[in-house]
CSV table of N, CA and C in Angstrom, one decimal:
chain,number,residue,atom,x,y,z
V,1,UNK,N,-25.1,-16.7,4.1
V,1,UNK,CA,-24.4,-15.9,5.1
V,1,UNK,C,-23.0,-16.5,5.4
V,2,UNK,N,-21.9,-15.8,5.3
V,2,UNK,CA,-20.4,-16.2,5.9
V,2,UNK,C,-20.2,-15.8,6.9
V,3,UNK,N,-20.0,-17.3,7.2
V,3,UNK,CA,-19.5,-17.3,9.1
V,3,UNK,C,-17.9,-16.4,9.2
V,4,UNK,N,-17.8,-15.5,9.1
V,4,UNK,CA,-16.7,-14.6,9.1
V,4,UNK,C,-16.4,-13.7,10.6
V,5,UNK,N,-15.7,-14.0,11.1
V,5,UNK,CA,-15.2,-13.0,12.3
V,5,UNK,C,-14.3,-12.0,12.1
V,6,UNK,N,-14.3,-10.5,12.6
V,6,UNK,CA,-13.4,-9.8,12.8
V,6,UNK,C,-12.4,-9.0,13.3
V,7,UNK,N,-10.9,-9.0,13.8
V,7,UNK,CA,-11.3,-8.4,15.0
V,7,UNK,C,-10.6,-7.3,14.8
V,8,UNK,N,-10.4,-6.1,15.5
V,8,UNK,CA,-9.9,-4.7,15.5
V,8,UNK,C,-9.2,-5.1,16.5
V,9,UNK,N,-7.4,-4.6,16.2
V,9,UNK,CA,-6.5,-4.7,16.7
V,9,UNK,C,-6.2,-3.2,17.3
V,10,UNK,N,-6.6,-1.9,17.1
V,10,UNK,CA,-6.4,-1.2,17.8
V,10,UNK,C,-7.8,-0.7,18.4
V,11,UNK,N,-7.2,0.4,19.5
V,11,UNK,CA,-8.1,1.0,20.3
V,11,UNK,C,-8.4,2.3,20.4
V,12,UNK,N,-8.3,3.0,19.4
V,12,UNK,CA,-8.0,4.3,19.1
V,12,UNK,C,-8.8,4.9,18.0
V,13,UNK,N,-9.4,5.9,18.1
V,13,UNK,CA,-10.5,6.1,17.0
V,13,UNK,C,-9.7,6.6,15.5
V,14,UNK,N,-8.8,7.7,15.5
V,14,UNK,CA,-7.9,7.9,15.0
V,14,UNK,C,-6.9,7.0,14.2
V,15,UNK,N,-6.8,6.9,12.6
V,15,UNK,CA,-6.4,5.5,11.7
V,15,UNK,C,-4.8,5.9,11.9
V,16,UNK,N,-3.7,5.1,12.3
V,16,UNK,CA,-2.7,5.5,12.2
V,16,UNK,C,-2.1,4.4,11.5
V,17,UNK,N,-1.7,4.4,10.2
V,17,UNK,CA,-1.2,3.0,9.6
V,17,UNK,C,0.3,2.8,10.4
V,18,UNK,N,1.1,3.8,10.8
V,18,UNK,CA,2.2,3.1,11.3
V,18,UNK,C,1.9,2.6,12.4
V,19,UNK,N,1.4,2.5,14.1
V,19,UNK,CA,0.5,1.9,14.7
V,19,UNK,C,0.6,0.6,14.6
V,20,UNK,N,-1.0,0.1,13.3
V,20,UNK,CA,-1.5,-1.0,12.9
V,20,UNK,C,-0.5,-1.8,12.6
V,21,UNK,N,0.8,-1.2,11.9
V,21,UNK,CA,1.6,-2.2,11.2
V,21,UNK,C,2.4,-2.6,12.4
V,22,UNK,N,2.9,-1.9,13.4
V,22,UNK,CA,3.6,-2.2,14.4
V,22,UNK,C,3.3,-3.1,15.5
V,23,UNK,N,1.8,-3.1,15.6
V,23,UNK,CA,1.1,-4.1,16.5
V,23,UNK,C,1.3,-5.1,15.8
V,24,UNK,N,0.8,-5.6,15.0
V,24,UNK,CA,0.3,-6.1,14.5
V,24,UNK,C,2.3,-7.2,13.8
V,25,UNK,N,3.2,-6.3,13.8
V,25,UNK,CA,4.6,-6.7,14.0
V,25,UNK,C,4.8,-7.8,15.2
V,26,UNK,N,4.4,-7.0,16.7
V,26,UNK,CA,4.5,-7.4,17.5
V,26,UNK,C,3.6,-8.9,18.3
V,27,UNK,N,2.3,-8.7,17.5
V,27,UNK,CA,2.1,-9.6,17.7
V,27,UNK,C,2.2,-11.0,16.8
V,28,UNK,N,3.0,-10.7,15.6
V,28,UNK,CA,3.7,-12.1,15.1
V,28,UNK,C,4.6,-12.6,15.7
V,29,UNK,N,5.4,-11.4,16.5
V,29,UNK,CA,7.0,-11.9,16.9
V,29,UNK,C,6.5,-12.7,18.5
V,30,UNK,N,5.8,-12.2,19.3
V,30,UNK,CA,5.1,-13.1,20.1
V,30,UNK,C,4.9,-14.7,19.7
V,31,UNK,N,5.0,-15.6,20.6
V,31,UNK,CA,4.9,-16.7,20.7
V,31,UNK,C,3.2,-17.1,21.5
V,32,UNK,N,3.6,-16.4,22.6
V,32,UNK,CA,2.2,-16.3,22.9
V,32,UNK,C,0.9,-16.1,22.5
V,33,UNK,N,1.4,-14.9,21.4
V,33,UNK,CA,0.3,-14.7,20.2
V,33,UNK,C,0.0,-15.5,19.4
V,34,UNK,N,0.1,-16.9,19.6
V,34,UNK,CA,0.2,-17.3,18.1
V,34,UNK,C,-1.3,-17.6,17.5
V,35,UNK,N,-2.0,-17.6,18.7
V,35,UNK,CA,-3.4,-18.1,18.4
V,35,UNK,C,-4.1,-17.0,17.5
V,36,UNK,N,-3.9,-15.8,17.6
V,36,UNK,CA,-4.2,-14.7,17.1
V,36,UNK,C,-3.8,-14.6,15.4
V,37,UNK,N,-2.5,-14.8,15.4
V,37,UNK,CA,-1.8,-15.3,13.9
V,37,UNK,C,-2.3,-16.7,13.0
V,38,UNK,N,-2.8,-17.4,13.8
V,38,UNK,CA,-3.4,-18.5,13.3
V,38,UNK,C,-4.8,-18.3,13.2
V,39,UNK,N,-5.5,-17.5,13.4
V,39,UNK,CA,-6.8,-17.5,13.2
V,39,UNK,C,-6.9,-16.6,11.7
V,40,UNK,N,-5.8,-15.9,11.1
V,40,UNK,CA,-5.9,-14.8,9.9
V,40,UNK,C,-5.7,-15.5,9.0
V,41,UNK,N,-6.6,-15.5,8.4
V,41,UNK,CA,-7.1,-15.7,6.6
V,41,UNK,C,-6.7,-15.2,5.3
V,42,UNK,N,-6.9,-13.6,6.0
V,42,UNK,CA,-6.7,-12.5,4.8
V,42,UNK,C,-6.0,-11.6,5.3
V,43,UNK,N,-4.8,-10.8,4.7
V,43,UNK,CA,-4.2,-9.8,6.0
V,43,UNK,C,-4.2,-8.8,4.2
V,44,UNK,N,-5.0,-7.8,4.0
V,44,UNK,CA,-5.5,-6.7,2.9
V,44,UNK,C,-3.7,-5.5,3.5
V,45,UNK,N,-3.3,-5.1,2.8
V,45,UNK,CA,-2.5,-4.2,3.0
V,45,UNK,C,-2.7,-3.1,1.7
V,46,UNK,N,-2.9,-1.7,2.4
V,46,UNK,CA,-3.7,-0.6,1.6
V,46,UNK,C,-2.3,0.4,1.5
V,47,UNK,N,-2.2,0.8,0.4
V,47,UNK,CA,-1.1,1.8,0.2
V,47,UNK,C,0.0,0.9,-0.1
V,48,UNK,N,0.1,-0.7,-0.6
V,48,UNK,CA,1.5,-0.9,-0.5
V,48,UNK,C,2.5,-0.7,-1.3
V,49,UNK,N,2.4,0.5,-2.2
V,49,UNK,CA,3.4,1.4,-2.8
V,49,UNK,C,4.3,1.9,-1.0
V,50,UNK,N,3.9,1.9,-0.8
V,50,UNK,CA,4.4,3.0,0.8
V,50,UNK,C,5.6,1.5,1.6
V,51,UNK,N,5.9,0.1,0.6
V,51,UNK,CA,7.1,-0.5,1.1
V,51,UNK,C,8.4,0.4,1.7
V,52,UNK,N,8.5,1.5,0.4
V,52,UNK,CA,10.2,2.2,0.6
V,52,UNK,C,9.8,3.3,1.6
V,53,UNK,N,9.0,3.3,2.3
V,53,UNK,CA,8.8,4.7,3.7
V,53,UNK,C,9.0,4.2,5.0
V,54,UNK,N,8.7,4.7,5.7
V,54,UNK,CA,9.1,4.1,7.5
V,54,UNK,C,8.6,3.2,7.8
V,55,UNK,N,7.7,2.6,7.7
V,55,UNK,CA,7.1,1.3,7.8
V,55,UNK,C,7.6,0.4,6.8
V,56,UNK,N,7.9,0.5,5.9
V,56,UNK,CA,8.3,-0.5,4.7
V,56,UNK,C,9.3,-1.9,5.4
V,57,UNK,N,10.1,-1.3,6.3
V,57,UNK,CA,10.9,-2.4,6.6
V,57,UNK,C,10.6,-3.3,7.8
V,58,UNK,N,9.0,-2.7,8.4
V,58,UNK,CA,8.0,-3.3,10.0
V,58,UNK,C,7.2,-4.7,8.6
V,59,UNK,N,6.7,-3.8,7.7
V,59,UNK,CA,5.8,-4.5,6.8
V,59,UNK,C,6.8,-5.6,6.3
V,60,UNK,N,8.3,-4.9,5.8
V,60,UNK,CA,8.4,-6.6,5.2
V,60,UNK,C,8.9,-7.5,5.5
V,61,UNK,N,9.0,-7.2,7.0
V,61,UNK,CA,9.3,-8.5,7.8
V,61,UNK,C,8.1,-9.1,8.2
V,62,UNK,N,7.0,-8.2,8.5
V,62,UNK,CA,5.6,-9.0,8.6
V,62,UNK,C,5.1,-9.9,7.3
V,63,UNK,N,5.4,-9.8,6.4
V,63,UNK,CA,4.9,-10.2,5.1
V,63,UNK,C,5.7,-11.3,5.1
V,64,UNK,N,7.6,-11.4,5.2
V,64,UNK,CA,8.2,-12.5,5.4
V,64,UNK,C,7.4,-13.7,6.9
V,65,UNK,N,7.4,-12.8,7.7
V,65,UNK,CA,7.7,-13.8,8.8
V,65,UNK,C,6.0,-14.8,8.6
V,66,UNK,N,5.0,-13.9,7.7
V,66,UNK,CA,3.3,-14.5,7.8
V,66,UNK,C,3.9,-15.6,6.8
V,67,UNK,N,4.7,-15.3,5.8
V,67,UNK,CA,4.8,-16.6,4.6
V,67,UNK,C,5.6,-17.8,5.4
V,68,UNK,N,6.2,-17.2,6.4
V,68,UNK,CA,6.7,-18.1,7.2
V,68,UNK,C,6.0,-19.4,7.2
V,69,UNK,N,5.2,-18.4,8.5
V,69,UNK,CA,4.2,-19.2,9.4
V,69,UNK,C,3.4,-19.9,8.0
V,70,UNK,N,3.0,-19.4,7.1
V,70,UNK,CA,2.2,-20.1,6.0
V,70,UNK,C,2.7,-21.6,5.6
V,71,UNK,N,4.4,-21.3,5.3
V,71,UNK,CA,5.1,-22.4,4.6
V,71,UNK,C,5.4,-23.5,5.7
V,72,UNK,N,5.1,-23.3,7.2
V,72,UNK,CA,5.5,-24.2,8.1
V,72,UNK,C,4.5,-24.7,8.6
V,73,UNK,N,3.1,-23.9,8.9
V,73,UNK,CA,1.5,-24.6,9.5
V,73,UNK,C,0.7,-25.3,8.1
V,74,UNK,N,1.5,-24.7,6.8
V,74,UNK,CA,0.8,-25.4,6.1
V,74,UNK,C,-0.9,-24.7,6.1
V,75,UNK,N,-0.9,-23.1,6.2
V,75,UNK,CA,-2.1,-22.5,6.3
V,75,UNK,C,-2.4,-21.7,5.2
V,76,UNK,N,-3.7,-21.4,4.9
V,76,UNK,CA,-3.9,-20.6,3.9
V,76,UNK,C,-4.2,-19.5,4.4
V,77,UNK,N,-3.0,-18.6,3.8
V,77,UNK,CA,-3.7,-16.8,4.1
V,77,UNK,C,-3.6,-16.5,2.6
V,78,UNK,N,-4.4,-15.5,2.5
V,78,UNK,CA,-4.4,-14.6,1.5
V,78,UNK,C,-4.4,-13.0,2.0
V,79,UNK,N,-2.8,-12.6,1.0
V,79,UNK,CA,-2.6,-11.0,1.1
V,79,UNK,C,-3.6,-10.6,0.0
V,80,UNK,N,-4.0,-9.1,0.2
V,80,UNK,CA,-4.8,-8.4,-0.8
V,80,UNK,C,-3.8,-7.1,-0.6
V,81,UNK,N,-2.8,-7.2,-1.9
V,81,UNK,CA,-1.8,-5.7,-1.6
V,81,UNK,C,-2.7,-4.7,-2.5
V,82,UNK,N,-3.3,-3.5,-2.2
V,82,UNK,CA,-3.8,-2.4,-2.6
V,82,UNK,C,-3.1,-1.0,-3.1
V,83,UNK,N,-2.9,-0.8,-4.2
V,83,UNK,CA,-2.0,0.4,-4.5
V,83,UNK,C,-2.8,1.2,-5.8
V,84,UNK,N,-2.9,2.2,-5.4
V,84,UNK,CA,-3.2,3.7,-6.9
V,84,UNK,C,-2.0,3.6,-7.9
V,85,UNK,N,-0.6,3.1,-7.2
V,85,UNK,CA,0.4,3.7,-8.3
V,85,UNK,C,0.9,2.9,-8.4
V,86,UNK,N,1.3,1.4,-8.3
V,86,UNK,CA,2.1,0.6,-8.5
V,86,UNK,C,3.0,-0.1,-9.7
V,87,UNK,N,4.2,0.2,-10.4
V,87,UNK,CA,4.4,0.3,-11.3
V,87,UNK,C,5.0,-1.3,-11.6
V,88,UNK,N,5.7,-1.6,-10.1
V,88,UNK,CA,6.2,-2.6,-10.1
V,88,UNK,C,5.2,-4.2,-9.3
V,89,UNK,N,4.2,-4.3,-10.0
V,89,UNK,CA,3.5,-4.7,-9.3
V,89,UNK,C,3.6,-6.6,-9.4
V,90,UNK,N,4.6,-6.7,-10.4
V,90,UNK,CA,4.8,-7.9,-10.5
V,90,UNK,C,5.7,-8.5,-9.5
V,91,UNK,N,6.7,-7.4,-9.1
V,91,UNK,CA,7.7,-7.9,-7.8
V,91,UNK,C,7.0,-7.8,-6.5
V,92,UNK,N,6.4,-7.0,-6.5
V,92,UNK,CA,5.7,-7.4,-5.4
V,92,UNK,C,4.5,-8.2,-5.1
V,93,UNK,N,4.0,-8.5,-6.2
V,93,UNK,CA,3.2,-9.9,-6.0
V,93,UNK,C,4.3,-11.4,-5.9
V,94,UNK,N,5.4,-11.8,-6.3
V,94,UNK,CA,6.0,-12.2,-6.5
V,94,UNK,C,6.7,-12.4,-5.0
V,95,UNK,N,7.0,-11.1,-4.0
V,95,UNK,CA,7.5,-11.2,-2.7
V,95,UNK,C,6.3,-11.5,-1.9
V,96,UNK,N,5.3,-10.9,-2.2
V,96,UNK,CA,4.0,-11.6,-1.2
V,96,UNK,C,3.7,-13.7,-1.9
V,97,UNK,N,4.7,-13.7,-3.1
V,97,UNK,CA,4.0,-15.3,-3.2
V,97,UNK,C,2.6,-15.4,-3.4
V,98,UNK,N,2.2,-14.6,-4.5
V,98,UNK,CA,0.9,-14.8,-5.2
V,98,UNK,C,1.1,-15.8,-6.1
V,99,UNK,N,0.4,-16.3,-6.4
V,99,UNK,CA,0.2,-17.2,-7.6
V,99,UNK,C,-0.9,-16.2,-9.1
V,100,UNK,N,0.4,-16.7,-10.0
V,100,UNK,CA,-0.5,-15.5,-11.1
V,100,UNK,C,-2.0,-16.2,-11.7
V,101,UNK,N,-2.5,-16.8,-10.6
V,101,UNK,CA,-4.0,-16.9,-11.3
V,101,UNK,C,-4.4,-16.2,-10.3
V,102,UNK,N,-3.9,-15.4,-9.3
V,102,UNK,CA,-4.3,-14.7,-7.9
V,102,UNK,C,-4.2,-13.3,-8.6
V,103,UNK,N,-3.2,-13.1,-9.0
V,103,UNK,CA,-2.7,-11.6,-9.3
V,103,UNK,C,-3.8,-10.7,-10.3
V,104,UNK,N,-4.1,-10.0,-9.7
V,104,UNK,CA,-5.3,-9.2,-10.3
V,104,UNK,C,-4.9,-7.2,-10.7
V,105,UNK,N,-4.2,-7.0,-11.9
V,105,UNK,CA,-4.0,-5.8,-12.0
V,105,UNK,C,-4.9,-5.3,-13.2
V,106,UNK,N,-5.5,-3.8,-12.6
V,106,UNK,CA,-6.5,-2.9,-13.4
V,106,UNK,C,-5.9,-1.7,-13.8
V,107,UNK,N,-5.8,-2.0,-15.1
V,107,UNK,CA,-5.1,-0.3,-15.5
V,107,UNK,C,-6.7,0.4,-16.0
V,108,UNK,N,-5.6,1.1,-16.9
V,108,UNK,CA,-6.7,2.6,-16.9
V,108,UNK,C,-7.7,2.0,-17.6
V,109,UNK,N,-7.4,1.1,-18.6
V,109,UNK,CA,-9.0,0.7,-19.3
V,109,UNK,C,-9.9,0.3,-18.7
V,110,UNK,N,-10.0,0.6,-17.2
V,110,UNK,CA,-11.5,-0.4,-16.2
V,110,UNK,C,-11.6,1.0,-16.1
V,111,UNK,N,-11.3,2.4,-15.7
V,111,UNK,CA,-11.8,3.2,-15.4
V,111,UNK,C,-12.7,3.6,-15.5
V,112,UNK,N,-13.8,4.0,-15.2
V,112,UNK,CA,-15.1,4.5,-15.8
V,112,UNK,C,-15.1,6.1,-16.7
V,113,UNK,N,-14.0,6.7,-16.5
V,113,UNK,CA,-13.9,7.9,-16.9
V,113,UNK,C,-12.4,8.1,-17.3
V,114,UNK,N,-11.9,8.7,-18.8
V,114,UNK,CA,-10.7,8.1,-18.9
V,114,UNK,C,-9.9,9.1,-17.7
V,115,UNK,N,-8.6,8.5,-18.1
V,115,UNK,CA,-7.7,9.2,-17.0
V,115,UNK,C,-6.1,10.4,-17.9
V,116,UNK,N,-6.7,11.3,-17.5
V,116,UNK,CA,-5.3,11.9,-18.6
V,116,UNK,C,-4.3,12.5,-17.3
V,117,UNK,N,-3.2,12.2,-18.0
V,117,UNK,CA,-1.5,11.9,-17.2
V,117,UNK,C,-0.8,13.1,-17.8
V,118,UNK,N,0.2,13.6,-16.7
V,118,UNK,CA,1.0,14.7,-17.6
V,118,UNK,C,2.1,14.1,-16.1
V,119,UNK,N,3.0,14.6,-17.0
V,119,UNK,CA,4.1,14.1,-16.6
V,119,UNK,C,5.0,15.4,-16.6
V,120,UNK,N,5.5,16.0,-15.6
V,120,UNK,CA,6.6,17.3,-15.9
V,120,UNK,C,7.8,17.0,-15.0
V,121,UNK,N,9.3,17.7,-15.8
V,121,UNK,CA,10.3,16.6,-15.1
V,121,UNK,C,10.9,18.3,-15.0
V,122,UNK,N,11.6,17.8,-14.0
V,122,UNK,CA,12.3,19.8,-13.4
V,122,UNK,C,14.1,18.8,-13.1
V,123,UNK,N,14.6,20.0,-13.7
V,123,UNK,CA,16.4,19.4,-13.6
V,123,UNK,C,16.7,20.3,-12.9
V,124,UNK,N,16.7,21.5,-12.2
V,124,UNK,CA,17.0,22.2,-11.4
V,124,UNK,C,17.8,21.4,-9.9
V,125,UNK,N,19.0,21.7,-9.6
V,125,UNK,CA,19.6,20.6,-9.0
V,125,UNK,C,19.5,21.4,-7.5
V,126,UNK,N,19.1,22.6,-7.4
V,126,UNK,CA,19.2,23.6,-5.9
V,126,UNK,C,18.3,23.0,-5.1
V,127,UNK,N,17.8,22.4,-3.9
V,127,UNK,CA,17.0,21.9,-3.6
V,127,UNK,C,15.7,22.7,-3.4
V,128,UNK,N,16.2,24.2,-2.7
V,128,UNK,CA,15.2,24.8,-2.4
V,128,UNK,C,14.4,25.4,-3.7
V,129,UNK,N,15.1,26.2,-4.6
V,129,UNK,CA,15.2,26.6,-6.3
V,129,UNK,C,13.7,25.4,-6.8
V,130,UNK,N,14.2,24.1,-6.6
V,130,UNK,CA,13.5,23.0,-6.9
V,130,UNK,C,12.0,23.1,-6.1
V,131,UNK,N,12.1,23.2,-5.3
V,131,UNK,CA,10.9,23.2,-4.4
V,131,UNK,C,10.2,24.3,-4.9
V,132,UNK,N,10.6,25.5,-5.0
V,132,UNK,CA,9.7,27.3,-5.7
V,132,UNK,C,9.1,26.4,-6.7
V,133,UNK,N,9.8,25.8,-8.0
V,133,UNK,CA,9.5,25.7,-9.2
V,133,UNK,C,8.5,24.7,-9.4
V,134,UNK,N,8.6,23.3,-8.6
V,134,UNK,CA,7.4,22.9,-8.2
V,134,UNK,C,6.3,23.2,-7.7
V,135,UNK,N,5.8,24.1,-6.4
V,135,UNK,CA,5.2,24.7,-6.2
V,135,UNK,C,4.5,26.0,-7.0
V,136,UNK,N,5.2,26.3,-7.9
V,136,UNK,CA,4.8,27.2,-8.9
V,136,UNK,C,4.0,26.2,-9.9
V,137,UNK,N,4.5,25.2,-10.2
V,137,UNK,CA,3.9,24.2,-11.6
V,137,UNK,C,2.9,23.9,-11.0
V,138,UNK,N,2.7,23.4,-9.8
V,138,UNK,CA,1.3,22.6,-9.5
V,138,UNK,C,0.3,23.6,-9.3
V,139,UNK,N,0.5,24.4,-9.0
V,139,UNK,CA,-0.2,26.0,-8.9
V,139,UNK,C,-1.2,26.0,-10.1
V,140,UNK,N,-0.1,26.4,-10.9
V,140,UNK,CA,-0.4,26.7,-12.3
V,140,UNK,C,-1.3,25.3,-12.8
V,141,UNK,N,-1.2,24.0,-12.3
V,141,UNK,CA,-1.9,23.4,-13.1
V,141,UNK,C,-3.1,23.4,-12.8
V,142,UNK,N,-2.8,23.5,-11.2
V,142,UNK,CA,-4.2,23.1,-10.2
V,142,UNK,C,-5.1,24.7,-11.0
V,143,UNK,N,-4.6,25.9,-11.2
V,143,UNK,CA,-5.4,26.6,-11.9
V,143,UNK,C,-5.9,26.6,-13.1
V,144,UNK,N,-4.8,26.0,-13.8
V,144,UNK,CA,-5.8,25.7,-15.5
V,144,UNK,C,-6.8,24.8,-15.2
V,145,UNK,N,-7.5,23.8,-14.5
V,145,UNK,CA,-8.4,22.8,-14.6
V,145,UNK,C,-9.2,23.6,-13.6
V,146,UNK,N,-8.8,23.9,-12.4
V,146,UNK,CA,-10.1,24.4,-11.6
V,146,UNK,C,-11.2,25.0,-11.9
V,147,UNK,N,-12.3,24.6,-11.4
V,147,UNK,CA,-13.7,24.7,-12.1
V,147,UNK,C,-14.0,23.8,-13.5
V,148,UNK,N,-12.8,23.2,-14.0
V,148,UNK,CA,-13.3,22.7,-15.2
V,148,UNK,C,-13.4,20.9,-15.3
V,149,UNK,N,-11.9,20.7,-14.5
V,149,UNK,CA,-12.0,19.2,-14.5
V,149,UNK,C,-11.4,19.3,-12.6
V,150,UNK,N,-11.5,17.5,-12.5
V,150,UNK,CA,-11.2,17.2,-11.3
V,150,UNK,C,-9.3,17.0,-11.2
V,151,UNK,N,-8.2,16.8,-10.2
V,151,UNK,CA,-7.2,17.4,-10.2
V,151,UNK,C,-6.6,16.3,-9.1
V,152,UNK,N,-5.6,15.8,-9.4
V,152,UNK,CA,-5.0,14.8,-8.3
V,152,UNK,C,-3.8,14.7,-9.0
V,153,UNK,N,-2.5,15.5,-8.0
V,153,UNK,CA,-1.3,15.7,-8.1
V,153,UNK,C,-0.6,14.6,-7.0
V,154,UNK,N,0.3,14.1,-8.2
V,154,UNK,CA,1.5,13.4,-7.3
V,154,UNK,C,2.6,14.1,-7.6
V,155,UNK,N,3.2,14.3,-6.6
V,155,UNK,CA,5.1,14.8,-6.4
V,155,UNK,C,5.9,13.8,-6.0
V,156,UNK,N,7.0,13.6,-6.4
V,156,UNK,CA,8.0,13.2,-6.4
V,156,UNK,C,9.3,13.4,-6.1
């Protein structure tokens, strides 16, 4: 059995990742907190394709300021960054300071079921024009497979 403790930083039943990342900001930048920063081991970050969105720039000062604290207490944490789409996943193991006997990437050959990709690119420069034509294509795709195969659309 692992002597492992947990603790839940918010109070709210409702998952709000921007929230979590903000607390969880605040209590690095705290001094007071430090006991709290010093007790984490593993800090798992889920979605971290999601760096370039509104949180990206709470996250990567938390990610600097923990390597901080790592490179000055002389502590061991381990990040676990979790991403579906990550293309660049070598830079960002690289900014978290993984060591590549840590770095662990699974492409499609672990999948249990293969994975088929389509890729459609729209030059249409009108924004709104752009938006119809998308919403038409995913339409259309989400109806050729329906009922036949399973469907998970990314936009861009």
């Amino acid at each position: 059995m692992l002597a492992i403790c947990v603790i839940l930083l918010r109070y709210y039943n409702q998952i709000d990742h921007n929230n979590s990342v903000k607390k969880w900001d605040i209590i690095t930048r705290k001094g007071d907190e430090r006991i709290y920063t010093q007790l984490v081991r593993l800090i798992i970050i889920d979605e971290i394709h999601l760096l370039h969105d509104d949180r990206g720039p709470i996250l990567e000062a938390i990610i600097a300021r923990t390597n901080r604290l790592i490179k000055t207490t002389r502590s061991h944490v381990r990040f676990v960054g979790l991403s579906a789409t990550l293309p660049n996943y070598e830079d960002i193991a690289e900014f978290l300071n993984v060591n590549s006997i840590g770095l662990f990437y699974f492409d499609n050959s672990y999948r249990p079921v293969p994975l088929e990709q389509e890729y459609i690119g729209i030059t249409e420069k009108k924004a709104i024009k752009r938006f119809h034509i998308m919403n038409d294509l995913v339409y259309e795709k989400v109806m050729e497979h329906a009922g036949k195969n399973q469907v998970r659309t990314f936009i861009s």
